[in-house]
Amino acid sequence: MLSSGKRSLSREDIKTADKDEKESLLEHDSDPDEDMLFTRPSTSNGNEHVDDKIDGVKLQIQEVADVMRDNVQKVMDRGERLEDLQQASDRLNLAGNEFREAAKRAQQRAWLQNMRSRVIIIMVTVTIVLFIVDEYNIYIKLYLYYR
């Protein structure tokens, strides 16, 4: 959701505005003055050279208008593609954050498992050492007793 000041616009509002603008630019492409320019009666009074020039200018104007309509359409298409890219970028960003959190949890679990293993190894080692020391003390006591 985009916000500007106190107003907030949803994506649907923006899409509707884009659609309306697109329609107004592409469908309502000629105004009455332009129509009059292209359809006005000849004022050359039989002078075909002037009519040819006017027709050439009309043709050039029509070509420029067509090119501009194509350009507007391309800009609108590009805007849609940019919006798609932005959405894909947002999805990738979310996926990256989730992956980072999962990796951190996995690292913490691995560290905890490693510490558990170390504690178990130390406890087994201490138990064995104490057992050996106790057995040694028993042998010493027996040796001293029977001596």
Coordinates of C-alpha atoms in Angstrom, one line a residue:
M1 CA 0.0 0.0 0.0
L2 CA 1.4 3.3 -1.0
S3 CA 0.9 6.4 1.2
S4 CA 1.4 10.1 0.6
G5 CA 0.7 12.3 3.5
K6 CA -2.7 11.4 5.1
R7 CA -4.0 9.6 2.0
S8 CA -3.3 6.0 1.2
L9 CA -3.8 4.3 -2.1
S10 CA -4.1 0.6 -2.7
R11 CA -2.6 -1.3 -5.6
E12 CA -6.1 -1.7 -7.1
D13 CA -6.6 2.1 -7.0
I14 CA -3.3 2.6 -8.9
K15 CA -4.2 -0.1 -11.4
T16 CA -7.6 1.5 -12.0
A17 CA -6.0 4.9 -12.5
D18 CA -3.4 3.3 -14.9
K19 CA -6.2 1.6 -16.8
D20 CA -8.2 4.9 -17.0
E21 CA -5.2 6.8 -18.2
K22 CA -4.4 4.1 -20.8
E23 CA -7.9 4.3 -22.1
S24 CA -7.9 8.0 -22.3
L25 CA -4.6 8.1 -24.1
L26 CA -5.2 5.2 -26.5
E27 CA -9.0 5.2 -27.2
H28 CA -9.7 8.9 -27.2
D29 CA -6.8 9.6 -29.6
S30 CA -8.4 12.4 -31.7
D31 CA -10.0 15.6 -30.7
P32 CA -12.4 17.7 -32.9
D33 CA -9.6 20.1 -34.0
E34 CA -7.5 17.2 -35.2
D35 CA -10.4 15.6 -37.0
M36 CA -11.1 18.9 -38.7
L37 CA -7.5 19.1 -39.8
F38 CA -7.6 15.7 -41.4
T39 CA -11.1 16.0 -43.0
R40 CA -11.3 19.6 -43.9
P41 CA -12.3 20.5 -47.4
S42 CA -9.6 21.6 -49.8
T43 CA -9.1 25.3 -50.0
S44 CA -6.7 25.2 -52.9
N45 CA -9.2 25.9 -55.6
G46 CA -7.9 23.3 -57.9
N47 CA -4.3 23.7 -57.1
E48 CA -3.2 20.1 -56.7
H49 CA 0.3 20.9 -55.7
V50 CA -0.9 22.6 -52.5
D51 CA -3.3 19.6 -51.8
D52 CA -0.3 17.2 -52.2
K53 CA 1.7 19.2 -49.6
I54 CA -1.3 19.3 -47.2
D55 CA -1.8 15.5 -47.7
G56 CA 1.9 14.9 -47.1
V57 CA 1.7 17.0 -43.9
K58 CA -1.5 15.1 -42.8
L59 CA 0.3 11.8 -43.5
Q60 CA 3.3 12.9 -41.4
I61 CA 1.0 14.1 -38.6
Q62 CA -0.8 10.8 -38.7
E63 CA 2.5 8.8 -38.6
V64 CA 3.7 10.9 -35.7
A65 CA 0.5 10.3 -33.9
D66 CA 0.8 6.5 -34.5
V67 CA 4.3 6.5 -33.3
M68 CA 3.3 8.4 -30.2
R69 CA 0.4 5.9 -29.5
D70 CA 2.9 3.1 -29.9
N71 CA 5.3 4.8 -27.5
V72 CA 2.6 5.4 -24.9
Q73 CA 1.6 1.7 -25.2
K74 CA 5.2 0.6 -24.8
V75 CA 5.6 2.9 -21.7
M76 CA 2.4 1.4 -20.2
D77 CA 3.7 -2.2 -20.9
R78 CA 7.1 -1.3 -19.4
G79 CA 5.3 0.0 -16.3
E80 CA 3.5 -3.3 -16.0
R81 CA 6.7 -5.2 -16.4
L82 CA 8.4 -3.1 -13.8
E83 CA 5.6 -3.7 -11.4
D84 CA 6.0 -7.5 -12.0
L85 CA 9.7 -7.2 -11.4
Q86 CA 9.1 -5.3 -8.2
Q87 CA 6.7 -8.0 -7.0
A88 CA 9.3 -10.7 -7.8
S89 CA 11.9 -8.7 -6.0
D90 CA 9.7 -8.5 -2.9
R91 CA 9.0 -12.2 -3.0
L92 CA 12.8 -12.9 -3.3
N93 CA 13.5 -10.6 -0.4
L94 CA 11.0 -12.4 1.8
A95 CA 12.3 -15.8 0.8
G96 CA 15.9 -14.6 1.5
N97 CA 14.8 -13.4 5.0
E98 CA 13.1 -16.7 5.7
F99 CA 16.2 -18.6 4.5
R100 CA 18.4 -16.5 6.7
E101 CA 16.3 -17.1 9.8
A102 CA 16.1 -20.9 9.0
A103 CA 19.9 -21.0 8.6
K104 CA 20.4 -19.2 11.9
R105 CA 18.1 -21.7 13.7
A106 CA 19.9 -24.6 12.1
Q107 CA 23.3 -23.1 13.2
Q108 CA 22.0 -22.7 16.8
R109 CA 20.7 -26.3 16.8
A110 CA 24.1 -27.6 15.5
W111 CA 25.9 -25.6 18.1
L112 CA 23.7 -27.0 20.9
Q113 CA 24.2 -30.6 19.6
N114 CA 27.9 -30.0 19.5
M115 CA 27.9 -28.8 23.1
R116 CA 25.8 -31.8 24.2
S117 CA 28.3 -34.1 22.6
R118 CA 31.2 -32.5 24.3
V119 CA 29.5 -32.6 27.7
I120 CA 28.7 -36.3 27.2
I121 CA 32.3 -37.1 26.2
I122 CA 33.7 -35.1 29.2
M123 CA 31.3 -36.9 31.6
V124 CA 32.3 -40.3 30.2
T125 CA 36.0 -39.5 30.4
V126 CA 35.7 -38.2 34.0
T127 CA 33.7 -41.3 34.9
I128 CA 36.4 -43.6 33.5
V129 CA 39.2 -41.6 35.2
L130 CA 37.4 -41.8 38.5
F131 CA 36.8 -45.5 38.1
I132 CA 40.4 -46.1 37.3
V133 CA 41.6 -44.0 40.2
D134 CA 39.1 -45.8 42.6
E135 CA 40.4 -49.2 41.4
Y136 CA 44.0 -48.0 41.8
N137 CA 43.2 -46.9 45.4
I138 CA 41.6 -50.3 46.1
Y139 CA 44.7 -52.1 44.9
I140 CA 46.9 -49.8 46.9
K141 CA 44.9 -50.5 50.0
L142 CA 44.9 -54.2 49.4
Y143 CA 48.6 -54.1 48.8
L144 CA 49.2 -52.2 52.0
Y145 CA 46.9 -54.4 54.0
Y146 CA 48.6 -57.7 52.9
R147 CA 52.1 -56.5 53.1

